[in-house]
Amino acid sequence: MSILVTGGTGFIGSHTVVQMLQAGMDVVIADNFSNSKPCVLDRIEQITGKRPAFELCDLCDKDALEQVFKKHPGITGSIHFAGLKAVGESVRMPVEYYRNNLNSTMNLITLSEKYNAKRIVFSSSATVYGKPKSVPIREDFERSCTNPYGETKLIIEYLLEDVVRADPEWSAVVLRYFNPIGAHPSGLIGEDPKGIPNNLLPYVSKVANGKLPYVHVFGNDYATHDGTGVRDYIHVVDLADAHLHAVRYAESRKGIDFINLGTGTGYSVLDIIDAYSRVSGKKIPYQIEARRPGDIDECYACPDKALKVLGWKARFNLDDMCRDSDNWQSKNPDGYPEK
Ligand code: UFG
């Protein structure tokens, strides 16, 4: 029995694979390194003492993906991380986002049916809540999206609902991530965005470590305690742990569930800059600038369903997240090496 982990060398995927291997689970990674590097596999092996099975595969290539299922007949289900995920890029390249994220998922579902691996844990996002009517956000809130990336997540949620409705043998767990940050405490794996980071934490890390001059704070006139945007930051190790619970849950029942993965606590941009600076002892210059189009004031989870259904809740606090992000950034100032 093994689990196919698509996008298993990416940020959240690699942390999840580490925990799966440590828990004695059999893992087959399928990845095309579109936003990751081969040396992640070495790092996973360094941490766990085990090298996961790996298949270089673009999920949009159905024949290639079918070869993965044929080569690994023990696959009983999947965790589907693979996908393009940059909001701004998705606005500039909508067709590529719809093409990649939807085709890959349809191929995975089709082949999972053919090879009787009808269990899936899917990486959705808090982005499917659009501009929520209130916080904390519960899973039964209305869904809407403001960009093509978010639309692909929402369409895949609808698709999985229809798949489960059509075939009650399916088991799907849709995980809605809030803002994953941090890194493995070893400093061997972490987030390695291409070029200038879009997200706050990698940007703050680079400023703290002298790679960028200052943080651009996008707006200080939001309806929050200090005017800057509030988000629910969650340690990637906590997030990874939730996937192990989700895999076991998917094995234990059939049907579909949507589950928030957050801590339930919101922090502002300035809270993050303060905490990171205090924990790391490093200066983080910043400048207040105009709002970033599409951003919302406040977004944090009601995490109760995750505890009730999965028996999981986040354990790490903001200081842990900042410490581990800084440990990763200082040990890997230019991210992963090419080779
Ligand atoms: N921010 C800055 N400066 C930066 C980057 C971000 O001030 O350089 C602010 C944003 O305005 C926002 C907060 O920091 O208030 C967090 O921004 P991120 O870009 O880190 O994260 P978002 O909440 O915008 O988006 C993230 C993921 C999306 C996902 C969403 C789900 O990037 O993929 O969370 O809520 F959909």
mmCIF file of C-alpha atoms and ligand atoms in Angstrom:
data_model
loop_
_atom_site.group_PDB
_atom_site.id
_atom_site.type_symbol
_atom_site.label_atom_id
_atom_site.label_comp_id
_atom_site.label_asym_id
_atom_site.label_seq_id
_atom_site.Cartn_x
_atom_site.Cartn_y
_atom_site.Cartn_z
ATOM 1 C CA MET A 1 0.000 0.000 0.000
ATOM 2 C CA SER A 2 1.507 3.322 -1.002
ATOM 3 C CA ILE A 3 0.386 6.915 -1.394
ATOM 4 C CA LEU A 4 1.083 8.873 -4.553
ATOM 5 C CA VAL A 5 2.264 12.345 -3.554
ATOM 6 C CA THR A 6 2.010 14.753 -6.476
ATOM 7 C CA GLY A 7 4.209 17.812 -6.056
ATOM 8 C CA GLY A 8 6.069 15.964 -3.312
ATOM 9 C CA THR A 9 9.273 17.982 -3.727
ATOM 10 C CA GLY A 10 7.521 21.341 -3.259
ATOM 11 C CA PHE A 11 7.340 23.370 -0.055
ATOM 12 C CA ILE A 12 4.397 21.672 1.666
ATOM 13 C CA GLY A 13 4.859 18.385 -0.222
ATOM 14 C CA SER A 14 8.447 17.859 0.943
ATOM 15 C CA HIS A 15 7.571 18.499 4.595
ATOM 16 C CA THR A 16 4.671 16.063 4.316
ATOM 17 C CA VAL A 17 6.820 13.373 2.682
ATOM 18 C CA VAL A 18 9.327 13.663 5.554
ATOM 19 C CA GLN A 19 6.602 12.979 8.104
ATOM 20 C CA MET A 20 5.060 10.175 6.056
ATOM 21 C CA LEU A 21 8.423 8.409 5.798
ATOM 22 C CA GLN A 22 9.028 8.909 9.510
ATOM 23 C CA ALA A 23 5.611 7.389 10.192
ATOM 24 C CA GLY A 24 6.553 4.326 8.098
ATOM 25 C CA MET A 25 4.223 5.109 5.199
ATOM 26 C CA ASP A 26 5.141 4.124 1.629
ATOM 27 C CA VAL A 27 5.407 7.128 -0.630
ATOM 28 C CA VAL A 28 5.689 7.554 -4.397
ATOM 29 C CA ILE A 29 6.427 11.145 -5.433
ATOM 30 C CA ALA A 30 5.396 12.383 -8.891
ATOM 31 C CA ASP A 31 6.802 15.813 -9.707
ATOM 32 C CA ASN A 32 8.106 17.717 -12.722
ATOM 33 C CA PHE A 33 10.320 20.121 -10.712
ATOM 34 C CA SER A 34 8.454 23.069 -12.235
ATOM 35 C CA ASN A 35 8.832 24.932 -8.925
ATOM 36 C CA SER A 36 11.301 22.737 -7.008
ATOM 37 C CA LYS A 37 14.703 21.124 -7.378
ATOM 38 C CA PRO A 38 15.994 17.532 -7.484
ATOM 39 C CA CYS A 39 18.207 18.047 -4.426
ATOM 40 C CA VAL A 40 15.067 18.171 -2.274
ATOM 41 C CA LEU A 41 15.111 14.361 -2.551
ATOM 42 C CA ASP A 42 18.635 14.285 -1.061
ATOM 43 C CA ARG A 43 17.523 16.568 1.754
ATOM 44 C CA ILE A 44 14.500 14.373 2.510
ATOM 45 C CA GLU A 45 16.867 11.389 2.663
ATOM 46 C CA GLN A 46 19.252 13.301 4.959
ATOM 47 C CA ILE A 47 16.428 14.006 7.417
ATOM 48 C CA THR A 48 14.693 10.626 7.361
ATOM 49 C CA GLY A 49 17.418 8.160 6.327
ATOM 50 C CA LYS A 50 15.039 6.990 3.570
ATOM 51 C CA ARG A 51 14.844 7.906 -0.090
ATOM 52 C CA PRO A 52 11.268 8.108 -1.350
ATOM 53 C CA ALA A 53 10.352 6.516 -4.684
ATOM 54 C CA PHE A 54 10.372 9.302 -7.246
ATOM 55 C CA GLU A 55 8.922 9.600 -10.764
ATOM 56 C CA LEU A 56 9.706 12.602 -12.942
ATOM 57 C CA CYS A 57 6.281 13.252 -14.375
ATOM 58 C CA ASP A 58 4.143 16.101 -15.633
ATOM 59 C CA LEU A 59 0.620 15.218 -14.532
ATOM 60 C CA CYS A 60 -0.776 16.907 -17.633
ATOM 61 C CA ASP A 61 0.820 14.060 -19.594
ATOM 62 C CA LYS A 62 -1.750 11.333 -18.980
ATOM 63 C CA ASP A 63 0.348 8.549 -20.515
ATOM 64 C CA ALA A 64 3.307 9.434 -18.309
ATOM 65 C CA LEU A 65 1.081 9.464 -15.233
ATOM 66 C CA GLU A 66 -0.397 6.114 -16.230
ATOM 67 C CA GLN A 67 3.131 4.662 -16.302
ATOM 68 C CA VAL A 68 3.517 5.749 -12.664
ATOM 69 C CA PHE A 69 0.366 3.827 -11.675
ATOM 70 C CA LYS A 70 1.528 0.788 -13.679
ATOM 71 C CA LYS A 71 5.006 0.823 -12.154
ATOM 72 C CA HIS A 72 3.629 1.163 -8.606
ATOM 73 C CA PRO A 73 0.597 -1.147 -8.406
ATOM 74 C CA GLY A 74 0.450 -0.667 -4.624
ATOM 75 C CA ILE A 75 -0.835 2.909 -4.918
ATOM 76 C CA THR A 76 -4.136 3.100 -3.021
ATOM 77 C CA GLY A 77 -4.629 6.852 -2.966
ATOM 78 C CA SER A 78 -3.018 10.229 -3.418
ATOM 79 C CA ILE A 79 -2.169 13.546 -1.835
ATOM 80 C CA HIS A 80 -2.483 16.070 -4.623
ATOM 81 C CA PHE A 81 -0.184 19.060 -4.011
ATOM 82 C CA ALA A 82 0.982 19.649 -7.575
ATOM 83 C CA GLY A 83 -0.202 22.882 -9.155
ATOM 84 C CA LEU A 84 0.690 26.417 -10.112
ATOM 85 C CA LYS A 85 0.092 28.709 -7.157
ATOM 86 C CA ALA A 86 1.144 32.330 -7.686
ATOM 87 C CA VAL A 87 -1.847 34.666 -7.561
ATOM 88 C CA GLY A 88 -0.292 37.522 -9.587
ATOM 89 C CA GLU A 89 1.103 35.179 -12.229
ATOM 90 C CA SER A 90 -2.328 33.567 -12.582
ATOM 91 C CA VAL A 91 -3.833 36.959 -13.449
ATOM 92 C CA ARG A 92 -1.217 37.421 -16.185
ATOM 93 C CA MET A 93 -1.368 33.808 -17.479
ATOM 94 C CA PRO A 94 -4.929 32.575 -16.852
ATOM 95 C CA VAL A 95 -4.986 29.959 -19.612
ATOM 96 C CA GLU A 96 -1.819 28.338 -18.328
ATOM 97 C CA TYR A 97 -3.276 28.153 -14.803
ATOM 98 C CA TYR A 98 -6.587 26.649 -15.901
ATOM 99 C CA ARG A 99 -4.819 24.277 -18.306
ATOM 100 C CA ASN A 100 -2.218 23.036 -15.876
ATOM 101 C CA ASN A 101 -4.193 22.843 -12.630
ATOM 102 C CA LEU A 102 -7.368 21.378 -14.139
ATOM 103 C CA ASN A 103 -5.885 18.940 -16.682
ATOM 104 C CA SER A 104 -3.455 17.512 -14.147
ATOM 105 C CA THR A 105 -6.246 16.944 -11.629
ATOM 106 C CA MET A 106 -8.602 15.376 -14.183
ATOM 107 C CA ASN A 107 -5.840 12.982 -15.269
ATOM 108 C CA LEU A 108 -5.150 12.065 -11.661
ATOM 109 C CA ILE A 109 -8.833 11.399 -10.938
ATOM 110 C CA THR A 110 -9.334 9.388 -14.140
ATOM 111 C CA LEU A 111 -6.318 7.177 -13.464
ATOM 112 C CA SER A 112 -7.136 6.826 -9.767
ATOM 113 C CA GLU A 113 -10.484 5.391 -10.876
ATOM 114 C CA LYS A 114 -8.857 3.074 -13.416
ATOM 115 C CA TYR A 115 -6.284 1.768 -10.921
ATOM 116 C CA ASN A 116 -8.696 1.611 -7.990
ATOM 117 C CA ALA A 117 -6.996 4.252 -5.867
ATOM 118 C CA LYS A 118 -10.130 6.246 -5.125
ATOM 119 C CA ARG A 119 -8.852 8.221 -2.137
ATOM 120 C CA ILE A 120 -7.580 11.743 -2.461
ATOM 121 C CA VAL A 121 -6.356 14.461 -0.122
ATOM 122 C CA PHE A 122 -6.458 17.708 -2.053
ATOM 123 C CA SER A 123 -4.565 20.974 -1.403
ATOM 124 C CA SER A 124 -7.183 23.673 -1.552
ATOM 125 C CA SER A 125 -6.817 27.137 -0.111
ATOM 126 C CA ALA A 126 -8.491 29.767 2.019
ATOM 127 C CA THR A 127 -8.584 31.715 -1.228
ATOM 128 C CA VAL A 128 -11.882 29.908 -2.010
ATOM 129 C CA TYR A 129 -13.575 32.104 0.625
ATOM 130 C CA GLY A 130 -12.896 35.233 -1.448
ATOM 131 C CA LYS A 131 -13.774 38.205 0.751
ATOM 132 C CA PRO A 132 -15.338 36.444 3.768
ATOM 133 C CA LYS A 133 -18.392 38.040 5.381
ATOM 134 C CA SER A 134 -16.829 37.663 8.845
ATOM 135 C CA VAL A 135 -13.947 36.030 10.716
ATOM 136 C CA PRO A 136 -13.153 33.396 11.919
ATOM 137 C CA ILE A 137 -13.960 31.607 8.668
ATOM 138 C CA ARG A 138 -15.963 28.393 8.871
ATOM 139 C CA GLU A 139 -16.022 25.695 6.202
ATOM 140 C CA ASP A 140 -19.704 26.304 5.451
ATOM 141 C CA PHE A 141 -19.083 29.931 4.400
ATOM 142 C CA GLU A 142 -19.999 30.847 0.849
ATOM 143 C CA ARG A 143 -17.264 30.254 -1.751
ATOM 144 C CA SER A 144 -16.117 32.813 -4.315
ATOM 145 C CA CYS A 145 -12.865 33.781 -5.970
ATOM 146 C CA THR A 146 -11.040 36.865 -7.119
ATOM 147 C CA ASN A 147 -8.267 35.455 -9.368
ATOM 148 C CA PRO A 148 -7.630 32.550 -11.796
ATOM 149 C CA TYR A 149 -5.458 30.640 -9.303
ATOM 150 C CA GLY A 150 -8.312 30.692 -6.789
ATOM 151 C CA GLU A 151 -10.806 29.753 -9.500
ATOM 152 C CA THR A 152 -8.830 26.592 -10.268
ATOM 153 C CA LYS A 153 -8.950 25.592 -6.587
ATOM 154 C CA LEU A 154 -12.690 26.257 -6.483
ATOM 155 C CA ILE A 155 -13.387 24.357 -9.717
ATOM 156 C CA ILE A 156 -11.431 21.361 -8.388
ATOM 157 C CA GLU A 157 -13.529 21.478 -5.198
ATOM 158 C CA TYR A 158 -16.692 21.353 -7.364
ATOM 159 C CA LEU A 159 -15.177 18.599 -9.493
ATOM 160 C CA LEU A 160 -14.384 16.439 -6.452
ATOM 161 C CA GLU A 161 -17.900 16.981 -5.088
ATOM 162 C CA ASP A 162 -19.345 15.720 -8.375
ATOM 163 C CA VAL A 163 -16.907 12.792 -8.561
ATOM 164 C CA VAL A 164 -17.882 11.641 -5.050
ATOM 165 C CA ARG A 165 -21.578 12.126 -5.846
ATOM 166 C CA ALA A 166 -21.265 10.000 -8.989
ATOM 167 C CA ASP A 167 -19.271 7.206 -7.347
ATOM 168 C CA PRO A 168 -19.805 6.641 -3.609
ATOM 169 C CA GLU A 169 -16.649 4.500 -3.508
ATOM 170 C CA TRP A 170 -14.587 7.707 -3.584
ATOM 171 C CA SER A 171 -13.095 9.236 -0.450
ATOM 172 C CA ALA A 172 -11.944 12.861 -0.704
ATOM 173 C CA VAL A 173 -10.551 15.212 1.928
ATOM 174 C CA VAL A 174 -10.244 18.808 0.770
ATOM 175 C CA LEU A 175 -7.821 20.777 2.933
ATOM 176 C CA ARG A 176 -8.076 24.564 2.823
ATOM 177 C CA TYR A 177 -4.716 26.008 3.788
ATOM 178 C CA PHE A 178 -4.420 29.421 5.349
ATOM 179 C CA ASN A 179 -0.869 30.924 5.211
ATOM 180 C CA PRO A 180 1.841 28.253 5.517
ATOM 181 C CA ILE A 181 5.252 29.534 6.645
ATOM 182 C CA GLY A 182 8.243 28.240 8.637
ATOM 183 C CA ALA A 183 10.486 25.366 7.662
ATOM 184 C CA HIS A 184 11.706 22.016 8.943
ATOM 185 C CA PRO A 185 13.695 22.687 12.163
ATOM 186 C CA SER A 186 16.757 20.993 10.596
ATOM 187 C CA GLY A 187 17.014 23.876 8.102
ATOM 188 C CA LEU A 188 17.413 21.289 5.316
ATOM 189 C CA ILE A 189 14.071 21.900 3.605
ATOM 190 C CA GLY A 190 12.035 25.094 3.339
ATOM 191 C CA GLU A 191 10.322 27.498 0.977
ATOM 192 C CA ASP A 192 12.380 28.399 -2.094
ATOM 193 C CA PRO A 193 10.417 30.834 -4.253
ATOM 194 C CA LYS A 194 11.741 31.640 -7.717
ATOM 195 C CA GLY A 195 12.999 35.229 -8.050
ATOM 196 C CA ILE A 196 11.604 37.969 -5.805
ATOM 197 C CA PRO A 197 9.110 36.427 -3.359
ATOM 198 C CA ASN A 198 5.416 37.363 -3.631
ATOM 199 C CA ASN A 199 4.470 36.188 -0.166
ATOM 200 C CA LEU A 200 5.218 38.068 3.023
ATOM 201 C CA LEU A 201 7.339 35.603 4.986
ATOM 202 C CA PRO A 202 9.913 34.716 2.348
ATOM 203 C CA TYR A 203 10.217 38.438 1.648
ATOM 204 C CA VAL A 204 10.739 39.278 5.338
ATOM 205 C CA SER A 205 13.338 36.477 5.574
ATOM 206 C CA LYS A 206 15.296 37.891 2.669
ATOM 207 C CA VAL A 207 15.244 41.404 4.136
ATOM 208 C CA ALA A 208 16.343 40.089 7.554
ATOM 209 C CA ASN A 209 19.266 38.306 5.900
ATOM 210 C CA GLY A 210 20.389 41.224 3.758
ATOM 211 C CA LYS A 211 19.200 39.879 0.381
ATOM 212 C CA LEU A 212 16.602 42.641 -0.113
ATOM 213 C CA PRO A 213 16.700 46.189 1.284
ATOM 214 C CA TYR A 214 13.284 46.570 2.975
ATOM 215 C CA VAL A 215 9.791 45.116 3.240
ATOM 216 C CA HIS A 216 7.047 46.810 1.234
ATOM 217 C CA VAL A 217 4.044 46.867 3.590
ATOM 218 C CA PHE A 218 1.002 46.874 1.352
ATOM 219 C CA GLY A 219 -1.387 49.280 3.068
ATOM 220 C CA ASN A 220 -1.907 50.457 6.662
ATOM 221 C CA ASP A 221 -5.524 51.572 6.362
ATOM 222 C CA TYR A 222 -7.231 48.190 6.683
ATOM 223 C CA ALA A 223 -9.846 47.605 9.362
ATOM 224 C CA THR A 224 -7.396 45.733 11.635
ATOM 225 C CA HIS A 225 -5.709 46.484 14.981
ATOM 226 C CA ASP A 226 -2.758 48.311 13.353
ATOM 227 C CA GLY A 227 -4.154 48.921 9.851
ATOM 228 C CA THR A 228 -2.040 46.243 8.128
ATOM 229 C CA GLY A 229 -3.471 43.018 6.685
ATOM 230 C CA VAL A 230 -4.197 40.162 9.087
ATOM 231 C CA ARG A 231 -3.667 36.506 8.151
ATOM 232 C CA ASP A 232 -3.640 33.084 9.825
ATOM 233 C CA TYR A 233 -0.005 31.928 9.554
ATOM 234 C CA ILE A 234 0.562 28.227 10.162
ATOM 235 C CA HIS A 235 3.828 26.318 10.581
ATOM 236 C CA VAL A 236 4.454 24.049 7.579
ATOM 237 C CA VAL A 237 5.375 21.190 9.942
ATOM 238 C CA ASP A 238 1.915 21.471 11.541
ATOM 239 C CA LEU A 239 0.363 21.553 8.093
ATOM 240 C CA ALA A 240 2.322 18.450 7.049
ATOM 241 C CA ASP A 241 1.161 16.633 10.170
ATOM 242 C CA ALA A 242 -2.455 17.428 9.268
ATOM 243 C CA HIS A 243 -1.969 15.556 5.974
ATOM 244 C CA LEU A 244 -1.085 12.341 7.795
ATOM 245 C CA HIS A 245 -4.307 12.665 9.779
ATOM 246 C CA ALA A 246 -6.178 13.389 6.530
ATOM 247 C CA VAL A 247 -4.758 10.291 4.792
ATOM 248 C CA ARG A 248 -5.860 8.093 7.685
ATOM 249 C CA TYR A 249 -9.266 9.764 7.718
ATOM 250 C CA ALA A 250 -9.629 9.213 3.965
ATOM 251 C CA GLU A 251 -8.936 5.505 4.534
ATOM 252 C CA SER A 252 -11.532 5.267 7.293
ATOM 253 C CA ARG A 253 -14.633 6.545 5.472
ATOM 254 C CA LYS A 254 -16.089 7.433 2.068
ATOM 255 C CA GLY A 255 -17.509 10.753 0.886
ATOM 256 C CA ILE A 256 -16.093 14.271 0.901
ATOM 257 C CA ASP A 257 -15.140 16.769 3.615
ATOM 258 C CA PHE A 258 -13.769 20.310 3.446
ATOM 259 C CA ILE A 259 -11.435 21.206 6.295
ATOM 260 C CA ASN A 260 -9.667 24.455 7.223
ATOM 261 C CA LEU A 261 -6.017 24.176 8.209
ATOM 262 C CA GLY A 262 -5.127 27.226 10.254
ATOM 263 C CA THR A 263 -4.324 28.102 13.852
ATOM 264 C CA GLY A 264 -7.389 30.271 14.443
ATOM 265 C CA THR A 265 -5.216 33.284 15.309
ATOM 266 C CA GLY A 266 -4.616 36.247 13.008
ATOM 267 C CA TYR A 267 -1.429 38.327 12.892
ATOM 268 C CA SER A 268 -0.860 41.570 11.022
ATOM 269 C CA VAL A 269 2.035 42.364 8.685
ATOM 270 C CA LEU A 270 3.608 44.508 11.413
ATOM 271 C CA ASP A 271 3.122 41.737 14.019
ATOM 272 C CA ILE A 272 5.066 39.440 11.696
ATOM 273 C CA ILE A 273 7.885 41.928 11.136
ATOM 274 C CA ASP A 274 8.147 42.544 14.917
ATOM 275 C CA ALA A 275 8.124 38.850 15.839
ATOM 276 C CA TYR A 276 10.655 37.909 13.158
ATOM 277 C CA SER A 277 12.980 40.724 14.189
ATOM 278 C CA ARG A 278 12.730 39.855 17.887
ATOM 279 C CA VAL A 279 13.231 36.112 17.394
ATOM 280 C CA SER A 280 16.099 36.438 14.913
ATOM 281 C CA GLY A 281 17.741 39.490 16.492
ATOM 282 C CA LYS A 282 17.949 40.971 12.967
ATOM 283 C CA LYS A 283 16.861 44.411 11.753
ATOM 284 C CA ILE A 284 13.934 44.445 9.297
ATOM 285 C CA PRO A 285 13.460 47.850 7.662
ATOM 286 C CA TYR A 286 10.038 48.420 6.118
ATOM 287 C CA GLN A 287 8.089 51.052 4.265
ATOM 288 C CA ILE A 288 4.320 51.562 4.166
ATOM 289 C CA GLU A 289 3.025 51.572 0.597
ATOM 290 C CA ALA A 290 -0.278 51.420 -1.294
ATOM 291 C CA ARG A 291 -2.590 48.428 -0.897
ATOM 292 C CA ARG A 292 -1.948 45.451 -3.173
ATOM 293 C CA PRO A 293 -4.964 44.993 -5.483
ATOM 294 C CA GLY A 294 -7.189 42.093 -4.460
ATOM 295 C CA ASP A 295 -5.992 41.900 -0.818
ATOM 296 C CA ILE A 296 -8.543 41.656 1.981
ATOM 297 C CA ASP A 297 -8.405 43.113 5.493
ATOM 298 C CA GLU A 298 -8.547 40.012 7.569
ATOM 299 C CA CYS A 299 -8.528 36.260 7.079
ATOM 300 C CA TYR A 300 -8.266 33.618 9.772
ATOM 301 C CA ALA A 301 -9.703 30.168 10.270
ATOM 302 C CA CYS A 302 -12.125 28.586 12.621
ATOM 303 C CA PRO A 303 -9.991 25.469 13.216
ATOM 304 C CA ASP A 304 -12.659 23.473 15.119
ATOM 305 C CA LYS A 305 -13.601 21.082 12.314
ATOM 306 C CA ALA A 306 -9.988 19.930 11.875
ATOM 307 C CA LEU A 307 -9.882 18.985 15.545
ATOM 308 C CA LYS A 308 -13.279 17.309 15.493
ATOM 309 C CA VAL A 309 -12.885 15.372 12.240
ATOM 310 C CA LEU A 310 -9.130 14.785 11.960
ATOM 311 C CA GLY A 311 -8.150 14.982 15.637
ATOM 312 C CA TRP A 312 -5.548 17.560 14.619
ATOM 313 C CA LYS A 313 -4.656 21.035 15.758
ATOM 314 C CA ALA A 314 -1.651 23.305 15.225
ATOM 315 C CA ARG A 315 1.048 23.115 17.905
ATOM 316 C CA PHE A 316 3.621 25.712 16.826
ATOM 317 C CA ASN A 317 3.361 29.417 17.589
ATOM 318 C CA LEU A 318 4.480 32.477 15.655
ATOM 319 C CA ASP A 319 7.910 32.566 17.342
ATOM 320 C CA ASP A 320 8.522 28.936 16.254
ATOM 321 C CA MET A 321 7.517 29.842 12.688
ATOM 322 C CA CYS A 322 9.847 32.869 12.567
ATOM 323 C CA ARG A 323 12.741 30.944 14.160
ATOM 324 C CA ASP A 324 12.474 28.074 11.679
ATOM 325 C CA SER A 325 12.013 30.388 8.680
ATOM 326 C CA ASP A 326 15.133 32.287 9.676
ATOM 327 C CA ASN A 327 17.110 29.091 10.302
ATOM 328 C CA TRP A 328 16.238 27.885 6.774
ATOM 329 C CA GLN A 329 16.996 31.269 5.170
ATOM 330 C CA SER A 330 20.347 31.716 6.939
ATOM 331 C CA LYS A 331 21.492 28.182 6.096
ATOM 332 C CA ASN A 332 20.286 28.460 2.471
ATOM 333 C CA PRO A 333 20.636 32.134 1.538
ATOM 334 C CA ASP A 334 20.175 31.365 -2.170
ATOM 335 C CA GLY A 335 17.663 28.547 -1.700
ATOM 336 C CA TYR A 336 18.409 25.032 -2.882
ATOM 337 C CA PRO A 337 21.492 24.491 -5.063
ATOM 338 C CA GLU A 338 20.833 23.645 -8.729
ATOM 339 C CA LYS A 339 22.550 20.248 -8.549
HETATM 340 N N1 UFG B 1 2.224 41.629 2.209
HETATM 341 C C1 UFG B 1 2.992 42.774 2.331
HETATM 342 N N2 UFG B 1 4.158 42.829 1.654
HETATM 343 C C2 UFG B 1 4.616 41.804 0.871
HETATM 344 C C3 UFG B 1 3.819 40.639 0.742
HETATM 345 C C4 UFG B 1 2.621 40.605 1.434
HETATM 346 O O1 UFG B 1 2.620 43.718 3.032
HETATM 347 O O2 UFG B 1 5.704 41.925 0.267
HETATM 348 C C5 UFG B 1 0.978 41.525 2.997
HETATM 349 C C6 UFG B 1 -0.274 41.299 2.156
HETATM 350 O O3 UFG B 1 -0.823 42.545 1.774
HETATM 351 C C7 UFG B 1 -1.154 40.509 3.128
HETATM 352 C C8 UFG B 1 -0.151 39.694 3.938
HETATM 353 O O4 UFG B 1 1.093 40.382 3.800
HETATM 354 O O5 UFG B 1 -1.816 41.381 4.004
HETATM 355 C C9 UFG B 1 0.013 38.263 3.462
HETATM 356 O O6 UFG B 1 0.309 38.258 2.064
HETATM 357 P P1 UFG B 1 0.835 36.935 1.329
HETATM 358 O O7 UFG B 1 1.111 37.316 -0.088
HETATM 359 O O8 UFG B 1 1.953 36.330 2.095
HETATM 360 O O9 UFG B 1 -0.381 35.937 1.445
HETATM 361 P P2 UFG B 1 -1.910 36.087 0.988
HETATM 362 O O10 UFG B 1 -2.734 36.011 2.223
HETATM 363 O O11 UFG B 1 -2.126 37.237 0.104
HETATM 364 O O12 UFG B 1 -2.088 34.786 0.097
HETATM 365 C C10 UFG B 1 -1.772 33.508 0.597
HETATM 366 C C11 UFG B 1 -1.288 32.619 -0.541
HETATM 367 C C12 UFG B 1 -2.409 32.333 -1.506
HETATM 368 C C13 UFG B 1 -3.590 31.799 -0.767
HETATM 369 C C14 UFG B 1 -3.987 32.695 0.364
HETATM 370 C C15 UFG B 1 -5.075 32.017 1.157
HETATM 371 O O13 UFG B 1 -0.238 33.252 -1.246
HETATM 372 O O14 UFG B 1 -1.978 31.352 -2.398
HETATM 373 O O15 UFG B 1 -2.878 32.950 1.215
HETATM 374 O O16 UFG B 1 -5.603 32.836 2.110
HETATM 375 F F1 UFG B 1 -4.614 31.674 -1.617
#
